[in-house]
Amino acid sequence: MPKPDHQVLIEAIRRDADAYRACVLALALLTLWCLLLAIFHFVPSLDIAASAAFFEKAACPEGTAPGLVCGDFPYRLDGLFLFLRKVLFYAPSAAAVVVVVALIMALQHHGATYEPQKVRLYTQSLIAFFLGPYVLVNLLLKSYSGRPRPHQTDLFGGELPFMPAGSFSGQCDNNCSFISGEAAGAGWLICLIPLLPQRFRLALAPGIIAVSLVTPAFRLSFGGHYLSDVVLGWLSSPVVFVLVLAVFEITRVRKNAA
């Protein structure tokens, strides 16, 4: 009796080292993301403690309602930090433009000079940038999660109640805290390191890693996001990137097996 198509495809993926590696990595990162989400959801004290480390309490004005917490996140008032955050905000978009230019240049080659692997990697990275930081994070999660940002909650000088990570019942209406779009963009930058020419990789990788880590740190210290928002936001881009890679590899194996 012939095997069903999906069984044939699974066996073909197992025999193909690249496809199998991509699928295993995608499953591992997705599992890690879900595990971290569960930890942050059921242990909300992690988020509260991390944000409290950057919050500075202050005396409330006379006539303030009893029990109200007054204060602010001083780092978000610092001119230098605000400037650096603004510069880093545009780093992923600038990198995406560079990748687009590199893709256009790669597509202009034909015959012996055409490098299909480069074209595939550039295409995958741009698809991951669109599906991850833009669609998944900014259009979906941040629009509908309802999680107030730290500075909006009554724990840190705001008026809204705290909500744990992964809870969609908060009172934020739009551009909410879960998850961080800037952290997602920063996480996508890490995925570009393998695309760099070997001769530039050692020189540029430390700077890319630094930008990728400092960006979510700013969002946490400014009270714009909780620890879970920046960790899960940052990790979401590698997850989406390897999922896109896995889909490309599965498509290639399916085509070869047809």
PDB file of C-alpha atoms in Angstrom:
ATOM      1  CA  MET A   1       0.000   0.000   0.000  1.00  0.00           C
ATOM      2  CA  PRO A   2       1.515   3.402  -0.967  1.00  0.00           C
ATOM      3  CA  LYS A   3       2.274   5.796   1.889  1.00  0.00           C
ATOM      4  CA  PRO A   4       0.214   8.991   2.263  1.00  0.00           C
ATOM      5  CA  ASP A   5       1.792  12.102   0.786  1.00  0.00           C
ATOM      6  CA  HIS A   6       2.515  13.652   4.161  1.00  0.00           C
ATOM      7  CA  GLN A   7       4.450  10.590   5.287  1.00  0.00           C
ATOM      8  CA  VAL A   8       6.526  10.665   2.106  1.00  0.00           C
ATOM      9  CA  LEU A   9       7.250  14.361   2.703  1.00  0.00           C
ATOM     10  CA  ILE A  10       8.228  13.767   6.357  1.00  0.00           C
ATOM     11  CA  GLU A  11      10.649  11.011   5.364  1.00  0.00           C
ATOM     12  CA  ALA A  12      12.118  13.231   2.635  1.00  0.00           C
ATOM     13  CA  ILE A  13      12.643  16.042   5.187  1.00  0.00           C
ATOM     14  CA  ARG A  14      14.374  13.619   7.564  1.00  0.00           C
ATOM     15  CA  ARG A  15      16.773  12.592   4.814  1.00  0.00           C
ATOM     16  CA  ASP A  16      17.545  16.196   3.860  1.00  0.00           C
ATOM     17  CA  ALA A  17      20.001  17.641   6.392  1.00  0.00           C
ATOM     18  CA  ASP A  18      19.212  21.303   5.708  1.00  0.00           C
ATOM     19  CA  ALA A  19      15.447  20.871   5.836  1.00  0.00           C
ATOM     20  CA  TYR A  20      15.585  18.673   8.932  1.00  0.00           C
ATOM     21  CA  ARG A  21      17.869  21.137  10.735  1.00  0.00           C
ATOM     22  CA  ALA A  22      15.597  24.066   9.877  1.00  0.00           C
ATOM     23  CA  CYS A  23      12.468  22.252  11.085  1.00  0.00           C
ATOM     24  CA  VAL A  24      14.080  21.130  14.347  1.00  0.00           C
ATOM     25  CA  LEU A  25      15.426  24.627  15.040  1.00  0.00           C
ATOM     26  CA  ALA A  26      12.039  26.203  14.299  1.00  0.00           C
ATOM     27  CA  LEU A  27      10.278  23.777  16.628  1.00  0.00           C
ATOM     28  CA  ALA A  28      12.882  24.320  19.370  1.00  0.00           C
ATOM     29  CA  LEU A  29      12.683  28.128  19.251  1.00  0.00           C
ATOM     30  CA  LEU A  30       8.889  28.112  19.113  1.00  0.00           C
ATOM     31  CA  THR A  31       8.786  25.782  22.120  1.00  0.00           C
ATOM     32  CA  LEU A  32      11.206  28.048  23.988  1.00  0.00           C
ATOM     33  CA  TRP A  33       9.046  31.097  23.226  1.00  0.00           C
ATOM     34  CA  CYS A  34       5.912  29.355  24.522  1.00  0.00           C
ATOM     35  CA  LEU A  35       7.743  28.121  27.629  1.00  0.00           C
ATOM     36  CA  LEU A  36       8.991  31.626  28.443  1.00  0.00           C
ATOM     37  CA  LEU A  37       5.496  33.014  27.916  1.00  0.00           C
ATOM     38  CA  ALA A  38       4.110  30.458  30.388  1.00  0.00           C
ATOM     39  CA  ILE A  39       6.791  31.348  32.958  1.00  0.00           C
ATOM     40  CA  PHE A  40       6.132  35.089  32.703  1.00  0.00           C
ATOM     41  CA  HIS A  41       2.364  34.550  32.779  1.00  0.00           C
ATOM     42  CA  PHE A  42       2.340  32.381  35.893  1.00  0.00           C
ATOM     43  CA  VAL A  43       5.166  34.237  37.669  1.00  0.00           C
ATOM     44  CA  PRO A  44       4.200  37.903  37.106  1.00  0.00           C
ATOM     45  CA  SER A  45       6.513  38.993  39.938  1.00  0.00           C
ATOM     46  CA  LEU A  46       9.393  38.720  37.427  1.00  0.00           C
ATOM     47  CA  ASP A  47       7.918  41.547  35.357  1.00  0.00           C
ATOM     48  CA  ILE A  48       6.996  43.645  38.364  1.00  0.00           C
ATOM     49  CA  ALA A  49      10.434  43.328  39.977  1.00  0.00           C
ATOM     50  CA  ALA A  50      12.296  44.154  36.730  1.00  0.00           C
ATOM     51  CA  SER A  51      10.248  47.310  36.132  1.00  0.00           C
ATOM     52  CA  ALA A  52      10.433  48.315  39.810  1.00  0.00           C
ATOM     53  CA  ALA A  53      14.234  48.338  39.537  1.00  0.00           C
ATOM     54  CA  PHE A  54      13.987  51.308  37.123  1.00  0.00           C
ATOM     55  CA  PHE A  55      11.067  53.121  38.799  1.00  0.00           C
ATOM     56  CA  GLU A  56      11.748  55.986  41.179  1.00  0.00           C
ATOM     57  CA  LYS A  57       8.994  56.754  43.652  1.00  0.00           C
ATOM     58  CA  ALA A  58       8.174  60.350  44.557  1.00  0.00           C
ATOM     59  CA  ALA A  59       5.938  62.100  47.037  1.00  0.00           C
ATOM     60  CA  CYS A  60       2.423  62.556  45.763  1.00  0.00           C
ATOM     61  CA  PRO A  61       0.939  66.070  45.574  1.00  0.00           C
ATOM     62  CA  GLU A  62      -1.554  67.133  48.194  1.00  0.00           C
ATOM     63  CA  GLY A  63      -5.044  65.930  47.497  1.00  0.00           C
ATOM     64  CA  THR A  64      -3.897  62.787  45.699  1.00  0.00           C
ATOM     65  CA  ALA A  65      -6.203  59.836  46.247  1.00  0.00           C
ATOM     66  CA  PRO A  66      -4.998  57.455  48.984  1.00  0.00           C
ATOM     67  CA  GLY A  67      -3.050  54.434  47.779  1.00  0.00           C
ATOM     68  CA  LEU A  68      -1.929  56.050  44.515  1.00  0.00           C
ATOM     69  CA  VAL A  69       1.715  55.451  43.605  1.00  0.00           C
ATOM     70  CA  CYS A  70       3.589  58.526  42.391  1.00  0.00           C
ATOM     71  CA  GLY A  71       6.909  58.647  40.579  1.00  0.00           C
ATOM     72  CA  ASP A  72       8.429  58.003  37.168  1.00  0.00           C
ATOM     73  CA  PHE A  73      11.064  56.121  35.206  1.00  0.00           C
ATOM     74  CA  PRO A  74      13.968  58.624  35.230  1.00  0.00           C
ATOM     75  CA  TYR A  75      15.804  57.088  32.281  1.00  0.00           C
ATOM     76  CA  ARG A  76      12.995  58.072  29.915  1.00  0.00           C
ATOM     77  CA  LEU A  77      13.530  61.711  30.916  1.00  0.00           C
ATOM     78  CA  ASP A  78      17.249  61.684  30.110  1.00  0.00           C
ATOM     79  CA  GLY A  79      18.043  63.571  26.894  1.00  0.00           C
ATOM     80  CA  LEU A  80      20.980  61.369  25.892  1.00  0.00           C
ATOM     81  CA  PHE A  81      19.040  58.138  26.371  1.00  0.00           C
ATOM     82  CA  LEU A  82      16.082  59.559  24.456  1.00  0.00           C
ATOM     83  CA  PHE A  83      18.383  60.469  21.561  1.00  0.00           C
ATOM     84  CA  LEU A  84      20.026  57.023  21.510  1.00  0.00           C
ATOM     85  CA  ARG A  85      16.656  55.305  21.652  1.00  0.00           C
ATOM     86  CA  LYS A  86      15.454  57.364  18.677  1.00  0.00           C
ATOM     87  CA  VAL A  87      18.563  56.456  16.670  1.00  0.00           C
ATOM     88  CA  LEU A  88      18.250  52.763  17.488  1.00  0.00           C
ATOM     89  CA  PHE A  89      14.526  52.866  16.659  1.00  0.00           C
ATOM     90  CA  TYR A  90      15.374  53.310  12.970  1.00  0.00           C
ATOM     91  CA  ALA A  91      18.207  50.756  12.867  1.00  0.00           C
ATOM     92  CA  PRO A  92      16.063  47.750  11.749  1.00  0.00           C
ATOM     93  CA  SER A  93      14.352  49.791   9.017  1.00  0.00           C
ATOM     94  CA  ALA A  94      17.713  51.053   7.773  1.00  0.00           C
ATOM     95  CA  ALA A  95      19.036  47.486   7.763  1.00  0.00           C
ATOM     96  CA  ALA A  96      15.968  46.340   5.827  1.00  0.00           C
ATOM     97  CA  VAL A  97      16.679  48.975   3.163  1.00  0.00           C
ATOM     98  CA  VAL A  98      20.243  47.665   2.885  1.00  0.00           C
ATOM     99  CA  VAL A  99      18.926  44.112   2.442  1.00  0.00           C
ATOM    100  CA  VAL A 100      16.502  45.301  -0.263  1.00  0.00           C
ATOM    101  CA  VAL A 101      19.369  46.974  -2.133  1.00  0.00           C
ATOM    102  CA  ALA A 102      21.493  43.828  -1.765  1.00  0.00           C
ATOM    103  CA  LEU A 103      18.617  41.717  -3.114  1.00  0.00           C
ATOM    104  CA  ILE A 104      18.151  43.995  -6.126  1.00  0.00           C
ATOM    105  CA  MET A 105      21.876  43.839  -6.877  1.00  0.00           C
ATOM    106  CA  ALA A 106      21.867  40.034  -6.539  1.00  0.00           C
ATOM    107  CA  LEU A 107      18.928  39.737  -8.937  1.00  0.00           C
ATOM    108  CA  GLN A 108      20.837  41.678 -11.583  1.00  0.00           C
ATOM    109  CA  HIS A 109      23.323  38.820 -11.947  1.00  0.00           C
ATOM    110  CA  HIS A 110      22.671  36.050 -14.458  1.00  0.00           C
ATOM    111  CA  GLY A 111      24.270  32.805 -15.464  1.00  0.00           C
ATOM    112  CA  ALA A 112      27.528  31.914 -13.722  1.00  0.00           C
ATOM    113  CA  THR A 113      27.490  35.020 -11.498  1.00  0.00           C
ATOM    114  CA  TYR A 114      23.954  34.433 -10.210  1.00  0.00           C
ATOM    115  CA  GLU A 115      23.968  33.227  -6.586  1.00  0.00           C
ATOM    116  CA  PRO A 116      20.595  31.644  -5.738  1.00  0.00           C
ATOM    117  CA  GLN A 117      21.518  31.105  -2.095  1.00  0.00           C
ATOM    118  CA  LYS A 118      22.087  34.827  -1.586  1.00  0.00           C
ATOM    119  CA  VAL A 119      18.797  35.673  -3.261  1.00  0.00           C
ATOM    120  CA  ARG A 120      16.991  33.121  -1.099  1.00  0.00           C
ATOM    121  CA  LEU A 121      18.556  34.396   2.148  1.00  0.00           C
ATOM    122  CA  TYR A 122      17.815  38.043   1.362  1.00  0.00           C
ATOM    123  CA  THR A 123      14.234  37.144   0.447  1.00  0.00           C
ATOM    124  CA  GLN A 124      13.752  35.086   3.600  1.00  0.00           C
ATOM    125  CA  SER A 125      15.077  37.865   5.820  1.00  0.00           C
ATOM    126  CA  LEU A 126      12.741  40.458   4.289  1.00  0.00           C
ATOM    127  CA  ILE A 127       9.737  38.142   4.578  1.00  0.00           C
ATOM    128  CA  ALA A 128      10.641  37.499   8.217  1.00  0.00           C
ATOM    129  CA  PHE A 129      10.927  41.257   8.846  1.00  0.00           C
ATOM    130  CA  PHE A 130       7.483  41.836   7.352  1.00  0.00           C
ATOM    131  CA  LEU A 131       5.747  38.919   9.073  1.00  0.00           C
ATOM    132  CA  GLY A 132       7.491  39.322  12.447  1.00  0.00           C
ATOM    133  CA  PRO A 133       7.978  42.897  13.728  1.00  0.00           C
ATOM    134  CA  TYR A 134       5.360  44.362  11.377  1.00  0.00           C
ATOM    135  CA  VAL A 135       2.444  41.902  11.064  1.00  0.00           C
ATOM    136  CA  LEU A 136       2.696  39.651  14.138  1.00  0.00           C
ATOM    137  CA  VAL A 137       3.866  42.265  16.631  1.00  0.00           C
ATOM    138  CA  ASN A 138       2.616  45.692  15.563  1.00  0.00           C
ATOM    139  CA  LEU A 139      -0.529  44.821  13.627  1.00  0.00           C
ATOM    140  CA  LEU A 140      -1.753  41.918  15.755  1.00  0.00           C
ATOM    141  CA  LEU A 141      -0.350  41.525  19.271  1.00  0.00           C
ATOM    142  CA  LYS A 142       0.213  45.187  20.139  1.00  0.00           C
ATOM    143  CA  SER A 143      -3.185  46.139  18.731  1.00  0.00           C
ATOM    144  CA  TYR A 144      -5.263  43.467  20.474  1.00  0.00           C
ATOM    145  CA  SER A 145      -3.345  42.256  23.537  1.00  0.00           C
ATOM    146  CA  GLY A 146      -4.783  44.976  25.775  1.00  0.00           C
ATOM    147  CA  ARG A 147      -1.794  44.913  28.140  1.00  0.00           C
ATOM    148  CA  PRO A 148      -1.016  48.340  29.636  1.00  0.00           C
ATOM    149  CA  ARG A 149       2.580  49.520  29.609  1.00  0.00           C
ATOM    150  CA  PRO A 150       4.340  49.723  32.987  1.00  0.00           C
ATOM    151  CA  HIS A 151       4.059  53.523  33.234  1.00  0.00           C
ATOM    152  CA  GLN A 152       0.317  53.200  32.559  1.00  0.00           C
ATOM    153  CA  THR A 153      -0.334  50.859  35.482  1.00  0.00           C
ATOM    154  CA  ASP A 154      -1.213  51.753  39.054  1.00  0.00           C
ATOM    155  CA  LEU A 155       1.983  50.012  40.202  1.00  0.00           C
ATOM    156  CA  PHE A 156       4.130  52.649  38.547  1.00  0.00           C
ATOM    157  CA  GLY A 157       2.271  55.936  38.650  1.00  0.00           C
ATOM    158  CA  GLY A 158      -0.490  55.149  36.152  1.00  0.00           C
ATOM    159  CA  GLU A 159      -4.172  54.357  36.513  1.00  0.00           C
ATOM    160  CA  LEU A 160      -4.689  50.979  34.826  1.00  0.00           C
ATOM    161  CA  PRO A 161      -4.366  47.599  36.574  1.00  0.00           C
ATOM    162  CA  PHE A 162      -1.361  45.375  35.896  1.00  0.00           C
ATOM    163  CA  MET A 163      -1.941  42.444  33.548  1.00  0.00           C
ATOM    164  CA  PRO A 164       0.388  39.419  33.210  1.00  0.00           C
ATOM    165  CA  ALA A 165       2.044  38.505  29.930  1.00  0.00           C
ATOM    166  CA  GLY A 166      -0.276  36.666  27.558  1.00  0.00           C
ATOM    167  CA  SER A 167      -3.460  37.992  29.134  1.00  0.00           C
ATOM    168  CA  PHE A 168      -5.692  39.709  26.578  1.00  0.00           C
ATOM    169  CA  SER A 169      -8.133  41.239  29.065  1.00  0.00           C
ATOM    170  CA  GLY A 170      -6.305  44.473  29.864  1.00  0.00           C
ATOM    171  CA  GLN A 171      -7.682  47.965  29.376  1.00  0.00           C
ATOM    172  CA  CYS A 172      -5.138  49.260  26.863  1.00  0.00           C
ATOM    173  CA  ASP A 173      -6.938  50.206  23.641  1.00  0.00           C
ATOM    174  CA  ASN A 174      -4.116  50.335  21.087  1.00  0.00           C
ATOM    175  CA  ASN A 175      -0.310  50.186  20.745  1.00  0.00           C
ATOM    176  CA  CYS A 176      -0.169  48.100  23.898  1.00  0.00           C
ATOM    177  CA  SER A 177       2.732  46.636  25.837  1.00  0.00           C
ATOM    178  CA  PHE A 178       2.627  42.986  24.717  1.00  0.00           C
ATOM    179  CA  ILE A 179       4.986  42.511  22.943  1.00  0.00           C
ATOM    180  CA  SER A 180       7.697  45.078  22.189  1.00  0.00           C
ATOM    181  CA  GLY A 181       7.909  46.060  18.533  1.00  0.00           C
ATOM    182  CA  GLU A 182      11.308  47.686  18.961  1.00  0.00           C
ATOM    183  CA  ALA A 183      12.647  44.566  20.666  1.00  0.00           C
ATOM    184  CA  ALA A 184      11.280  42.480  17.776  1.00  0.00           C
ATOM    185  CA  GLY A 185      13.085  44.687  15.276  1.00  0.00           C
ATOM    186  CA  ALA A 186      16.255  44.380  17.332  1.00  0.00           C
ATOM    187  CA  GLY A 187      15.889  40.598  17.391  1.00  0.00           C
ATOM    188  CA  TRP A 188      15.593  40.597  13.607  1.00  0.00           C
ATOM    189  CA  LEU A 189      18.978  42.348  13.350  1.00  0.00           C
ATOM    190  CA  ILE A 190      20.636  39.294  14.921  1.00  0.00           C
ATOM    191  CA  CYS A 191      19.279  37.164  12.087  1.00  0.00           C
ATOM    192  CA  LEU A 192      21.205  39.273   9.573  1.00  0.00           C
ATOM    193  CA  ILE A 193      24.640  38.304  10.868  1.00  0.00           C
ATOM    194  CA  PRO A 194      24.808  35.091   8.750  1.00  0.00           C
ATOM    195  CA  LEU A 195      24.019  37.236   5.684  1.00  0.00           C
ATOM    196  CA  LEU A 196      27.137  39.356   6.121  1.00  0.00           C
ATOM    197  CA  PRO A 197      30.144  38.614   3.908  1.00  0.00           C
ATOM    198  CA  GLN A 198      32.648  36.523   5.821  1.00  0.00           C
ATOM    199  CA  ARG A 199      35.288  39.271   5.676  1.00  0.00           C
ATOM    200  CA  PHE A 200      32.943  41.762   7.388  1.00  0.00           C
ATOM    201  CA  ARG A 201      31.207  39.427   9.821  1.00  0.00           C
ATOM    202  CA  LEU A 202      33.786  39.530  12.597  1.00  0.00           C
ATOM    203  CA  ALA A 203      34.004  43.323  12.473  1.00  0.00           C
ATOM    204  CA  LEU A 204      30.280  44.103  12.248  1.00  0.00           C
ATOM    205  CA  ALA A 205      28.745  41.351  14.377  1.00  0.00           C
ATOM    206  CA  PRO A 206      29.686  42.868  17.797  1.00  0.00           C
ATOM    207  CA  GLY A 207      28.051  46.181  16.872  1.00  0.00           C
ATOM    208  CA  ILE A 208      24.899  44.467  15.629  1.00  0.00           C
ATOM    209  CA  ILE A 209      24.695  42.379  18.796  1.00  0.00           C
ATOM    210  CA  ALA A 210      25.154  45.491  20.954  1.00  0.00           C
ATOM    211  CA  VAL A 211      22.373  47.379  19.151  1.00  0.00           C
ATOM    212  CA  SER A 212      20.162  44.304  19.320  1.00  0.00           C
ATOM    213  CA  LEU A 213      20.534  44.064  23.109  1.00  0.00           C
ATOM    214  CA  VAL A 214      20.600  47.760  24.038  1.00  0.00           C
ATOM    215  CA  THR A 215      17.320  48.497  22.231  1.00  0.00           C
ATOM    216  CA  PRO A 216      15.120  46.238  24.403  1.00  0.00           C
ATOM    217  CA  ALA A 217      17.058  47.343  27.489  1.00  0.00           C
ATOM    218  CA  PHE A 218      16.025  50.941  26.764  1.00  0.00           C
ATOM    219  CA  ARG A 219      12.362  49.949  26.469  1.00  0.00           C
ATOM    220  CA  LEU A 220      12.510  48.195  29.847  1.00  0.00           C
ATOM    221  CA  SER A 221      14.341  51.037  31.622  1.00  0.00           C
ATOM    222  CA  PHE A 222      11.995  53.668  30.154  1.00  0.00           C
ATOM    223  CA  GLY A 223       8.934  51.923  31.586  1.00  0.00           C
ATOM    224  CA  GLY A 224       7.642  51.375  28.067  1.00  0.00           C
ATOM    225  CA  HIS A 225       7.629  47.586  28.352  1.00  0.00           C
ATOM    226  CA  TYR A 226       7.916  44.810  30.888  1.00  0.00           C
ATOM    227  CA  LEU A 227      10.748  42.293  30.907  1.00  0.00           C
ATOM    228  CA  SER A 228       8.470  39.702  29.294  1.00  0.00           C
ATOM    229  CA  ASP A 229       7.547  42.134  26.504  1.00  0.00           C
ATOM    230  CA  VAL A 230      11.148  42.735  25.509  1.00  0.00           C
ATOM    231  CA  VAL A 231      12.336  39.128  25.933  1.00  0.00           C
ATOM    232  CA  LEU A 232       9.416  37.639  24.000  1.00  0.00           C
ATOM    233  CA  GLY A 233       9.492  40.481  21.480  1.00  0.00           C
ATOM    234  CA  TRP A 234      13.210  40.014  20.845  1.00  0.00           C
ATOM    235  CA  LEU A 235      12.893  36.238  20.526  1.00  0.00           C
ATOM    236  CA  SER A 236       9.838  36.459  18.258  1.00  0.00           C
ATOM    237  CA  SER A 237      11.954  37.536  15.293  1.00  0.00           C
ATOM    238  CA  PRO A 238      14.390  34.574  15.369  1.00  0.00           C
ATOM    239  CA  VAL A 239      11.311  32.335  15.761  1.00  0.00           C
ATOM    240  CA  VAL A 240       9.638  33.837  12.701  1.00  0.00           C
ATOM    241  CA  PHE A 241      12.924  33.838  10.771  1.00  0.00           C
ATOM    242  CA  VAL A 242      13.545  30.102  11.262  1.00  0.00           C
ATOM    243  CA  LEU A 243       9.871  29.335  10.576  1.00  0.00           C
ATOM    244  CA  VAL A 244      10.198  31.133   7.234  1.00  0.00           C
ATOM    245  CA  LEU A 245      13.434  29.228   6.587  1.00  0.00           C
ATOM    246  CA  ALA A 246      11.697  25.935   7.443  1.00  0.00           C
ATOM    247  CA  VAL A 247       8.811  26.705   5.067  1.00  0.00           C
ATOM    248  CA  PHE A 248      11.281  27.429   2.258  1.00  0.00           C
ATOM    249  CA  GLU A 249      13.141  24.191   2.956  1.00  0.00           C
ATOM    250  CA  ILE A 250       9.937  22.123   3.117  1.00  0.00           C
ATOM    251  CA  THR A 251       8.790  23.655  -0.167  1.00  0.00           C
ATOM    252  CA  ARG A 252      12.128  22.780  -1.769  1.00  0.00           C
ATOM    253  CA  VAL A 253      11.977  19.183  -0.524  1.00  0.00           C
ATOM    254  CA  ARG A 254       8.359  18.814  -1.666  1.00  0.00           C
ATOM    255  CA  LYS A 255       9.279  20.123  -5.111  1.00  0.00           C
ATOM    256  CA  ASN A 256      12.226  17.730  -5.412  1.00  0.00           C
ATOM    257  CA  ALA A 257      10.129  14.781  -4.234  1.00  0.00           C
ATOM    258  CA  ALA A 258       7.331  15.482  -6.718  1.00  0.00           C
TER     259      ALA A 258
END
